[in-house]
Each structure stands twice: as structure tokens, then as C-alpha cells.
Coordinates of C-alpha atoms in Angstrom, one line a residue:
M588 CA 30.2 5.6 -11.6
Q589 CA 33.3 3.2 -10.0
P590 CA 32.4 -0.5 -9.3
T591 CA 33.6 0.4 -5.8
L592 CA 31.2 3.2 -5.2
E593 CA 28.6 1.6 -7.0
N594 CA 28.7 -1.2 -4.8
F595 CA 29.1 0.9 -1.8
V596 CA 26.0 2.8 -2.6
R597 CA 23.9 -0.6 -3.1
A598 CA 25.4 -1.5 0.5
L599 CA 24.2 1.7 1.9
R600 CA 20.4 1.3 0.3
G601 CA 20.6 -2.3 1.9
H602 CA 21.2 -0.5 5.4
D603 CA 17.9 1.6 4.6
V604 CA 19.9 4.9 3.5
P605 CA 18.1 6.0 0.6
V606 CA 20.2 7.2 -2.1
S607 CA 19.0 9.0 -5.0
L608 CA 20.5 9.2 -8.5
R609 CA 21.3 12.6 -8.3
E610 CA 23.2 11.9 -5.1
S611 CA 25.0 9.1 -6.4
I612 CA 26.1 11.3 -9.2
E613 CA 27.4 13.7 -7.0
A614 CA 29.2 11.0 -4.9
A615 CA 30.9 10.0 -7.9
E616 CA 32.3 13.3 -8.6
L617 CA 33.6 13.8 -5.2
V618 CA 35.5 10.7 -5.4
T619 CA 37.1 11.4 -8.6
R620 CA 38.3 14.5 -7.3
I621 CA 39.3 13.3 -3.8
G622 CA 40.1 9.9 -4.3
Y623 CA 40.4 6.7 -1.9
G624 CA 43.9 7.5 -0.4
D625 CA 42.6 9.5 2.6
R626 CA 40.0 7.3 4.4
D627 CA 38.6 9.6 7.1
L628 CA 38.4 12.4 4.3
L629 CA 36.1 10.1 1.8
K630 CA 34.2 8.9 4.5
N631 CA 33.2 12.6 6.0
A632 CA 33.0 13.6 2.3
L633 CA 30.5 10.7 1.6
A634 CA 28.8 11.1 4.8
V635 CA 27.9 14.9 3.9
T636 CA 26.8 13.7 0.3
L637 CA 24.7 10.7 0.9
A638 CA 23.4 10.7 4.6
K639 CA 21.2 13.4 5.4
S640 CA 19.4 12.6 9.2
A641 CA 21.1 11.4 12.4
E642 CA 19.6 8.0 11.7
E643 CA 21.0 7.7 8.5
K644 CA 24.3 8.9 9.7
A645 CA 24.5 5.8 11.9
A646 CA 23.6 3.5 9.0
F647 CA 26.0 5.1 6.8
D648 CA 29.0 5.0 9.5
D649 CA 28.3 1.2 10.1
C650 CA 27.9 0.4 6.4
F651 CA 31.3 2.1 5.6
E652 CA 33.1 0.6 8.5
L653 CA 32.0 -2.9 7.1
F654 CA 32.6 -2.0 3.5
F655 CA 36.3 -0.5 3.6
T656 CA 37.4 -2.3 6.5
R657 CA 39.5 -5.4 5.6
Q658 CA 41.0 -7.9 8.0
A659 CA 44.6 -8.8 7.1
P660 CA 44.0 -12.1 5.2
A661 CA 45.2 -15.2 6.8
A662 CA 48.4 -17.1 5.1
P663 CA 47.6 -20.2 3.0
P664 CA 49.1 -23.6 4.7
P665 CA 52.4 -24.5 3.0
V666 CA 52.3 -26.7 0.1
D667 CA 55.2 -28.4 -1.3
A668 CA 55.6 -27.7 -5.1
D669 CA 57.3 -31.0 -5.9
E670 CA 54.4 -33.0 -4.1
N671 CA 52.0 -31.9 -6.5
D672 CA 53.9 -32.2 -10.0
A673 CA 52.5 -35.7 -10.6
D674 CA 49.2 -34.4 -12.1
S675 CA 50.7 -32.6 -15.2
D676 CA 47.5 -32.1 -16.3
A677 CA 46.5 -29.5 -13.6
E678 CA 46.8 -26.6 -15.7
G679 CA 44.9 -23.2 -16.3
A680 CA 42.6 -21.6 -13.6
G681 CA 43.2 -24.8 -11.2
G682 CA 47.0 -24.2 -11.6
D683 CA 47.0 -20.5 -11.1
L684 CA 44.8 -21.3 -7.4
L685 CA 47.2 -23.6 -6.7
D686 CA 50.0 -21.4 -7.4
L687 CA 48.6 -18.5 -5.4
V688 CA 48.3 -21.0 -2.5
R689 CA 52.2 -22.3 -3.0
Q690 CA 53.0 -18.6 -3.0
G691 CA 51.9 -18.1 0.1
D692 CA 50.8 -14.4 -0.8
A693 CA 48.1 -13.9 1.5
Q694 CA 47.0 -10.3 -0.1
A695 CA 47.3 -11.5 -3.7
L696 CA 45.1 -14.6 -3.0
A697 CA 42.7 -12.4 -1.1
A698 CA 42.6 -9.9 -3.8
A699 CA 42.1 -12.4 -6.6
M700 CA 39.0 -13.9 -4.2
E701 CA 37.5 -10.2 -4.4
Q702 CA 37.9 -10.0 -8.3
T703 CA 36.1 -13.4 -8.6
A704 CA 33.4 -12.6 -6.3
G705 CA 32.7 -9.4 -8.2
E706 CA 32.7 -11.5 -11.4
I707 CA 30.1 -14.2 -10.1
G708 CA 27.7 -11.4 -8.9
A709 CA 28.3 -12.0 -5.1
A710 CA 26.9 -8.9 -4.4
D711 CA 23.7 -9.9 -5.6
I712 CA 23.1 -11.9 -3.0
Q713 CA 19.8 -11.9 -1.6
F714 CA 19.4 -14.7 1.2
S715 CA 21.4 -16.4 3.8
T716 CA 20.8 -19.6 2.0
Q717 CA 22.8 -18.7 -0.7
R718 CA 25.9 -18.1 1.2
G719 CA 27.5 -21.8 0.6
F720 CA 26.2 -22.2 -3.0
L721 CA 28.3 -18.9 -3.5
A722 CA 31.1 -19.8 -2.0
R723 CA 31.6 -22.9 -3.8
R724 CA 30.9 -21.3 -7.0
L725 CA 33.6 -18.6 -6.2
L726 CA 36.3 -21.2 -5.9
D727 CA 34.9 -23.4 -8.8
R728 CA 35.6 -20.1 -11.1
M729 CA 39.0 -20.0 -9.7
G730 CA 39.6 -23.9 -10.4
L731 CA 38.9 -25.6 -7.1
R732 CA 37.5 -28.9 -9.1
D733 CA 41.0 -29.2 -10.6
L734 CA 42.9 -29.0 -7.0
E735 CA 40.2 -31.7 -6.1
R736 CA 41.3 -33.8 -8.8
Q737 CA 44.8 -33.6 -7.8
I738 CA 44.0 -34.6 -4.1
A739 CA 41.9 -37.5 -5.7
A740 CA 45.0 -38.5 -7.9
Q741 CA 47.1 -38.1 -5.2
R742 CA 45.1 -40.6 -2.9
A743 CA 44.8 -43.0 -5.7
G744 CA 48.3 -43.0 -6.3
A745 CA 49.9 -46.3 -5.5
D746 CA 53.4 -45.1 -4.6
S747 CA 51.9 -42.4 -3.0
S748 CA 52.6 -41.9 0.9
G749 CA 49.9 -39.7 1.1
G750 CA 51.6 -36.5 2.5
G751 CA 50.9 -34.5 -0.7
A752 CA 47.1 -35.0 -0.7
E753 CA 47.2 -34.1 3.2
A754 CA 48.5 -30.9 2.2
L755 CA 46.6 -30.6 -0.8
E756 CA 43.6 -30.9 1.2
A757 CA 44.8 -28.4 4.0
A758 CA 44.7 -25.9 1.3
R759 CA 41.5 -26.6 0.2
R760 CA 39.8 -26.5 3.1
F761 CA 41.8 -23.0 4.1
L762 CA 40.0 -21.9 0.5
L763 CA 36.7 -23.2 1.3
D764 CA 37.2 -21.1 4.7
E765 CA 38.0 -18.3 3.1
A766 CA 35.7 -18.2 0.5
R767 CA 32.8 -18.6 3.0
Q768 CA 34.0 -15.6 5.0
L769 CA 34.1 -13.6 1.8
I770 CA 30.5 -14.5 0.8
D771 CA 29.5 -14.1 4.8
R772 CA 30.9 -10.4 4.2
Q773 CA 28.9 -9.9 0.8
F774 CA 25.6 -10.9 2.4
Q775 CA 26.2 -8.4 5.7
L776 CA 26.7 -5.6 3.1
Y777 CA 23.9 -6.3 0.8
A778 CA 21.5 -8.4 1.9
A779 CA 21.5 -8.9 5.8
Q780 CA 18.6 -6.4 6.1
N781 CA 16.6 -8.6 3.7
A782 CA 15.6 -11.1 6.3
E783 CA 14.6 -8.2 8.4
K784 CA 12.5 -6.7 6.0
I785 CA 10.7 -10.0 5.2
R786 CA 10.2 -10.6 8.8
E787 CA 8.8 -6.9 9.1
E788 CA 6.5 -7.3 6.1
F789 CA 5.0 -10.3 7.8
L790 CA 4.5 -8.4 10.9
E791 CA 2.6 -5.7 9.3
I792 CA 0.0 -8.1 8.1
A793 CA 0.0 -10.5 11.4
R794 CA -2.8 -10.5 14.0
L795 CA -1.7 -8.5 16.8
G796 CA -3.1 -11.0 19.1
A797 CA -0.6 -13.7 17.5
V798 CA 2.4 -11.6 17.7
D799 CA 5.1 -13.0 19.7
R800 CA 6.8 -10.9 22.8
R801 CA 10.1 -11.6 21.3
D802 CA 8.5 -9.5 18.2
F803 CA 7.7 -6.8 20.3
H804 CA 10.8 -4.9 19.7
R805 CA 10.3 -5.2 15.8
M806 CA 6.5 -4.1 16.0
H807 CA 7.4 -0.8 17.9
R808 CA 10.1 -0.2 15.3
I809 CA 7.2 -0.6 12.4
V810 CA 4.4 1.2 14.6
R811 CA 7.1 4.2 14.9
R812 CA 8.2 4.1 11.4
M813 CA 4.7 4.4 10.1
A814 CA 3.7 7.3 12.4
K815 CA 6.5 9.0 11.1
R816 CA 5.2 8.8 7.9
L817 CA 1.9 10.0 8.8
A818 CA 3.4 12.7 10.6
Q819 CA 5.2 13.9 7.5
R820 CA 2.4 13.5 5.6
H821 CA -0.1 15.7 7.6
S822 CA 2.4 17.9 9.6
H823 CA 1.8 20.6 7.0
R824 CA 0.8 24.1 7.5
R825 CA -2.5 24.2 9.7
R826 CA -4.2 26.4 7.1
R827 CA -5.8 25.7 3.7
Y828 CA -6.3 28.7 1.1
K829 CA -9.3 28.6 -0.4
R830 CA -8.2 29.1 -3.8
G831 CA -9.5 31.8 -5.9
Q832 CA -11.4 33.5 -3.2
L833 CA -9.7 37.0 -2.4
D834 CA -9.6 38.7 1.1
V835 CA -10.8 42.0 0.0
R836 CA -10.0 43.4 3.7
R837 CA -6.7 42.4 4.4
T838 CA -5.3 43.1 0.5
L839 CA -6.6 46.6 0.9
R840 CA -4.9 47.2 4.5
K841 CA -1.9 45.7 2.9
S842 CA -1.9 48.1 0.1
L843 CA -2.3 51.3 2.2
P844 CA 1.6 51.9 2.2
H845 CA 1.4 51.7 -1.6
D846 CA -1.3 54.4 -1.8
G847 CA -4.0 51.7 -2.4
V848 CA -2.2 49.9 -5.1
P849 CA -2.7 46.1 -4.6
F850 CA 1.0 44.8 -5.0
D851 CA 0.4 42.0 -2.1
I852 CA -2.8 39.9 -3.0
V853 CA -4.1 37.8 0.0
W854 CA -6.4 34.9 -0.4
K855 CA -8.9 33.7 2.1
T856 CA -7.6 30.8 4.3
R857 CA -9.2 28.7 6.9
K858 CA -7.5 27.2 9.9
L859 CA -7.5 23.6 10.4
D860 CA -8.2 21.9 13.7
R861 CA -5.7 19.9 15.4
P862 CA -6.8 16.7 16.2
K863 CA -8.4 15.9 19.7
V864 CA -8.6 12.1 20.3
V865 CA -10.2 10.5 23.1
V866 CA -9.0 6.8 23.3
I867 CA -10.7 4.3 25.3
C868 CA -9.3 0.9 25.3
D869 CA -10.5 -2.8 26.1
V870 CA -7.5 -4.4 27.9
S871 CA -9.0 -7.5 28.7
R872 CA -7.0 -10.5 27.8
S873 CA -8.4 -10.9 24.0
V874 CA -7.4 -7.8 23.1
A875 CA -5.0 -6.4 24.9
A876 CA -2.0 -6.7 22.4
V877 CA -4.3 -4.4 19.9
A878 CA -4.7 -1.8 22.6
R879 CA -1.0 -1.5 23.4
F880 CA -0.2 -1.0 19.7
L881 CA -2.9 1.4 19.4
L882 CA -1.6 3.6 22.0
L883 CA 2.1 3.4 21.1
F884 CA 0.8 4.7 17.4
L885 CA -0.9 7.4 18.9
Y886 CA 1.4 8.2 21.1
S887 CA 4.1 8.4 18.4
L888 CA 2.2 11.0 16.4
H889 CA 2.5 13.7 19.5
D890 CA 3.6 16.4 16.8
V891 CA 0.1 16.2 14.9
I892 CA -2.1 14.7 17.7
P893 CA -0.7 16.7 20.7
D894 CA -4.1 16.2 22.7
I895 CA -5.2 12.7 23.4
D896 CA -7.1 11.5 26.5
S897 CA -6.8 7.7 27.1
Y898 CA -8.5 5.5 29.2
A899 CA -8.6 2.0 29.8
F900 CA -10.9 -0.8 31.2
S901 CA -11.7 -4.7 31.8
D902 CA -14.4 -4.1 34.1
R903 CA -14.0 -0.6 35.8
L904 CA -12.4 2.6 33.8
V905 CA -9.7 4.2 34.7
D906 CA -7.8 7.4 33.3
I907 CA -4.4 6.2 32.0
G908 CA -3.1 9.5 30.5
D909 CA -0.9 10.6 33.2
I910 CA 1.0 7.1 33.5
L911 CA 1.3 7.3 29.4
D912 CA 2.6 10.7 29.7
E913 CA 5.4 10.1 32.4
E914 CA 6.5 6.4 31.6
G915 CA 6.1 6.4 27.8
V916 CA 4.0 3.7 26.2
E917 CA 6.5 0.5 26.4
T918 CA 6.6 0.8 30.6
A919 CA 3.3 2.6 31.1
I920 CA 1.2 -0.2 29.0
E921 CA 2.7 -3.1 31.1
Q922 CA 1.7 -1.3 34.2
V923 CA -1.6 -0.8 32.9
L924 CA -2.1 -4.3 32.5
N925 CA -1.0 -5.5 35.6
R926 CA -3.2 -3.2 37.0
I927 CA -6.7 -3.2 35.4
G928 CA -5.9 -6.0 32.5
F929 CA -6.9 -9.6 32.0
R930 CA -10.2 -9.2 33.8
P931 CA -13.9 -10.4 32.6
T932 CA -14.9 -7.6 30.5
D933 CA -18.0 -5.3 31.0
Y934 CA -18.5 -2.7 28.7
G935 CA -21.7 -1.1 30.2
Q936 CA -20.0 -0.6 33.6
A937 CA -16.8 1.0 31.6
L938 CA -19.3 3.6 29.7
E939 CA -20.9 4.3 32.7
D940 CA -17.8 5.3 34.4
F941 CA -16.5 7.1 31.5
E942 CA -20.1 9.3 31.1
E943 CA -19.9 10.0 35.2
Q944 CA -16.1 11.1 35.4
F945 CA -14.7 12.0 31.9
I946 CA -17.7 13.2 29.3
A947 CA -16.9 16.4 29.9
N948 CA -13.6 16.1 27.9
V949 CA -15.7 15.1 24.6
D950 CA -16.8 18.1 22.5
R951 CA -17.6 19.1 18.8
R952 CA -13.8 19.0 17.8
T953 CA -13.2 15.3 19.5
T954 CA -12.7 11.9 17.9
V955 CA -14.0 9.2 20.1
L956 CA -12.0 5.8 19.3
I957 CA -12.9 2.7 21.0
M958 CA -10.8 -0.7 21.0
G959 CA -12.3 -3.3 21.8
D960 CA -14.4 -6.7 20.8
G961 CA -17.6 -5.5 22.1
R962 CA -18.1 -8.9 24.0
S963 CA -19.6 -7.9 27.7
N964 CA -20.0 -11.2 29.3
D965 CA -23.6 -10.9 29.1
T966 CA -23.9 -8.0 31.2
D967 CA -25.9 -5.0 30.2
P968 CA -24.2 -3.1 27.2
K969 CA -25.5 0.4 28.1
S970 CA -25.6 1.4 24.4
E971 CA -27.9 4.4 25.0
I972 CA -24.7 5.8 26.8
L973 CA -22.4 5.1 23.8
Q974 CA -25.4 7.0 21.8
R975 CA -24.9 10.2 24.3
V976 CA -21.0 10.2 23.6
A977 CA -21.4 10.2 19.9
T978 CA -24.0 12.9 20.0
R979 CA -21.4 15.0 21.7
S980 CA -18.4 14.2 19.5
K981 CA -16.9 15.1 16.0
R982 CA -16.7 11.1 15.4
M983 CA -17.2 8.1 17.1
I984 CA -15.0 5.1 15.9
W985 CA -15.0 1.8 16.9
L986 CA -12.0 -0.6 16.2
N987 CA -12.7 -4.3 16.6
P988 CA -9.9 -6.9 16.1
E989 CA -12.9 -9.4 15.3
P990 CA -13.7 -10.3 11.9
E991 CA -17.2 -8.4 11.2
A992 CA -18.8 -11.8 10.6
F993 CA -18.3 -12.5 14.1
W994 CA -20.0 -9.6 15.2
G995 CA -22.9 -10.4 17.2
L996 CA -22.4 -13.9 18.2
G997 CA -22.4 -15.3 21.4
D998 CA -21.8 -12.4 23.8
S999 CA -20.8 -9.8 21.3
E1000 CA -23.0 -6.5 21.4
M1001 CA -21.9 -5.2 18.5
P1002 CA -25.0 -4.7 16.7
R1003 CA -26.1 -2.7 19.6
Y1004 CA -23.0 -0.6 19.3
R1005 CA -22.6 -0.1 15.8
P1006 CA -25.6 2.1 14.7
H1007 CA -24.2 4.9 17.1
C1008 CA -20.9 4.8 15.4
H1009 CA -19.5 6.8 12.6
L1010 CA -17.2 4.1 11.3
A1011 CA -16.9 0.3 12.9
R1012 CA -14.3 -1.6 11.4
T1013 CA -12.3 -4.6 11.9
C1014 CA -8.5 -3.6 13.2
N1015 CA -6.5 -6.5 14.0
T1016 CA -3.1 -5.6 12.2
V1017 CA -0.5 -2.3 12.0
K1018 CA -1.5 -1.8 8.6
H1019 CA -5.0 -1.9 9.9
L1020 CA -3.9 1.0 12.3
E1021 CA -2.0 2.8 9.9
R1022 CA -5.2 3.4 7.5
V1023 CA -7.3 4.2 10.5
V1024 CA -5.2 6.9 12.1
D1025 CA -4.5 8.2 8.4
D1026 CA -8.3 8.4 7.8
L1027 CA -8.5 10.0 11.4
L1028 CA -5.8 13.2 10.4
R1029 CA -7.7 13.0 6.9
S1030 CA -10.8 14.2 8.9
Y1031 CA -9.2 17.1 10.5
N1032 CA -7.4 18.2 7.5
G1033 CA -10.3 18.3 5.2

């Protein structure tokens, strides 16, 4: 593969556009045929080959413009050749670098720096802290140290007026600035996404209650990406073949047009239920953040979990399904929190409200998800109501943001609630949420 195309593919991968080996080979064959002369043709042809979705197309466009667009290089400052002949030992790379500056050929200097950047592996940059080091390494490769020795010699010369040293110093500053800009561009192409990925990897395992509000947009992106991955995993046909079990009746029916010859064999199948979920969230101060991301996760899976009834409580329980449907999770959750959140918690009252008003929404297809820490401020926990709800449901799952070692300490009522749950586990990161929702979908897909 041509080095230019190889680097472009690397840049695409760094911008979250997955490019397979086969696609890379197809792109190389394509470029061999059309070349790089027609920019629009190249962009459109590579986009068809390498970008497969709307999101990838947008990332491809940004990456293509960054990779194939060059600003007009700045002209180097004037340097008088006669002023720099004093150091007759400045030869080789140092002399070549200074010659490029003297010639004033901005294009030739930019091309030489691009070539040297490739030689030192600037495209392998990973972190922003490497930019200064690589810029210096690039210029050292081109002979900057010899130029700096010339500057020192000019300044040390007894008969020197200093004018030559000043011109050389201006050239040195120019070269350093150009090198930094070149390395910054390499960073934007190949590594700018690394810092974001590292931050997102940290947020995936961070306690949701400790996530700063300025990271909420990142968390929303992470949750949607996880939800999309689960949706792809579980959005298969809602039928499961019973392998090896012949459906005799349907096979005979299909054979009638063929004089009874069973050309079409029909196997028995069973229809898989779509998940039906009732989610009850504690939105008191201690667990509101976890509830926010659980709701965002579930409502991002509307294709595979179309039937969700949502309720929230601090003391009294209310139906929040309509506001979530109308406003979207991000907007609605703020309204819910302002309306009923951050109050003293009363689990017993919330369970009583649910049984009196909404118990009919629970049947043998329903998974009930409760998100809360089980701390009821020493009020009656009314665990017998939870038992009755669990008896009506397919599964009862309790997600607690506290470590299991804390369950039962202080005003925690988890020891009373836990026996009535099919599953009770700690859940305080988006990774935990992903595992729980994956298990939930698996229980329906059998």
C-alpha cells in the first residue's frame, strides 16, 4: 500500500472509522487506478469504500479534510548567506537546513519537514506530551544543532556586530514554530482521539455518583454506544429454531403443491418474547446519578425493549413514563429530579404507592428493575409488598449503587428486600449497567 494511503487509513482508525484489511486493499487498488490528482474524485471514491454509516461518513469527511488539506507554508525569514560563512565547519545536514531557509523556498522547506517527520515516525505519536519532543527531534534530524552552533559562534565572535546571530536566531525560531505546527497536525490526525478514549475508559469504570456534570455529555455518548452494541447483539429475529425437531404438520402442508413430496422441510420454532420492563428508580440525592444513566440506557434500547414503564420516587412514587417519552431522557430527568428528587427517602411509601396504582402493569412477562440503595430513613420498609410484586413478575432485579458490604448497615433495609429478588447486585458504573442490561436481554432471548 502507498505510504500516503497507509497513513490515511491509520488516521481514519484513529477517528473511530474501522477499516478492515480487505477494505484497505480495495482502497489501494482504487487509488492505483484514479491517483491523487482529482481531489473530489479521490474523496468520493474512498468514502464509498471506507465509510459504511452516516456517523463514519461524517468522521471520514473531517479526517479527509485534515489529512489532505495543507495551508500555504509560511516564507522563512531572510538570512544573508555572507553573514553565515564564518563557521566553515557547518556542513551536511545543518548546511542543508540553512540552505533551505536562505533560498526562501517555503514549499521545498515544508516538503523536507514532511519527509523528515515520516522518517522519525511522527505518525506514531500517542500523547500530547510528545509534541515538543518530536518537534525537536525532527529539527535535530534536519541539522538544527549545527545551526545553533553557528548562532553561538556568531555571538562569541569578537568582531561580530551580532546582526548575523540575530538573523540566524530568527530563522531558528521560525523553524521551531513550523515544526511544532507540523507535529500538532500529526497529533490531530493520529492521536487526538487517544486522550478522549482514555477519558472515556476511565468514566466507564468510575462511580456514577462521582461523575462531574461536565462529563455528562461523555457519559451519554458512552451509554448510547453501549446500548447500540447491545441492540445489535440482541436484535436478531424473534424466533428460535428447535434444531432437529421436524414440524410435520407444516411440512405436509407445504408439500401439497408437489404431490406430497416434501421439497420444503419446516422445523419447529418458538417465538421469543420481547422484554417488558418496569423500572422503579430512587431519585434521592444519594443515587440520582445512577438512576439518570439507567434510564438513559434503557430508553436507548427502544428497538429491543419497546415496552418500558418508568417510575421514580424519593418519598412518594410517580409515573414518569410520559415525560420521558415526550421530552427525552436528558431533558426529562432534570424535570423529574426538580419535581421529586433530593428528598428524604421512604421505600415503604413508594412500594405502597406502586401497589395501589400500578401493580396491574406487572405480569408474568415483566422484569421489575429497582434502582436504589434500600436506605429508608428508619421508616417501615414494607418488604411484604415487594414480595407480592415479585410473585407477579418474571424477574425481580435490585440494583444497588452501594458495595454489598454496606447492605444492612445503618438504615439499609437490603437484608429484608434481598430474599424477594431473583437478582440483587452492586451497580454503580456504566460497565455494571451494561452487564445487567445484557443479562436482562439474555433472559428473554433464552
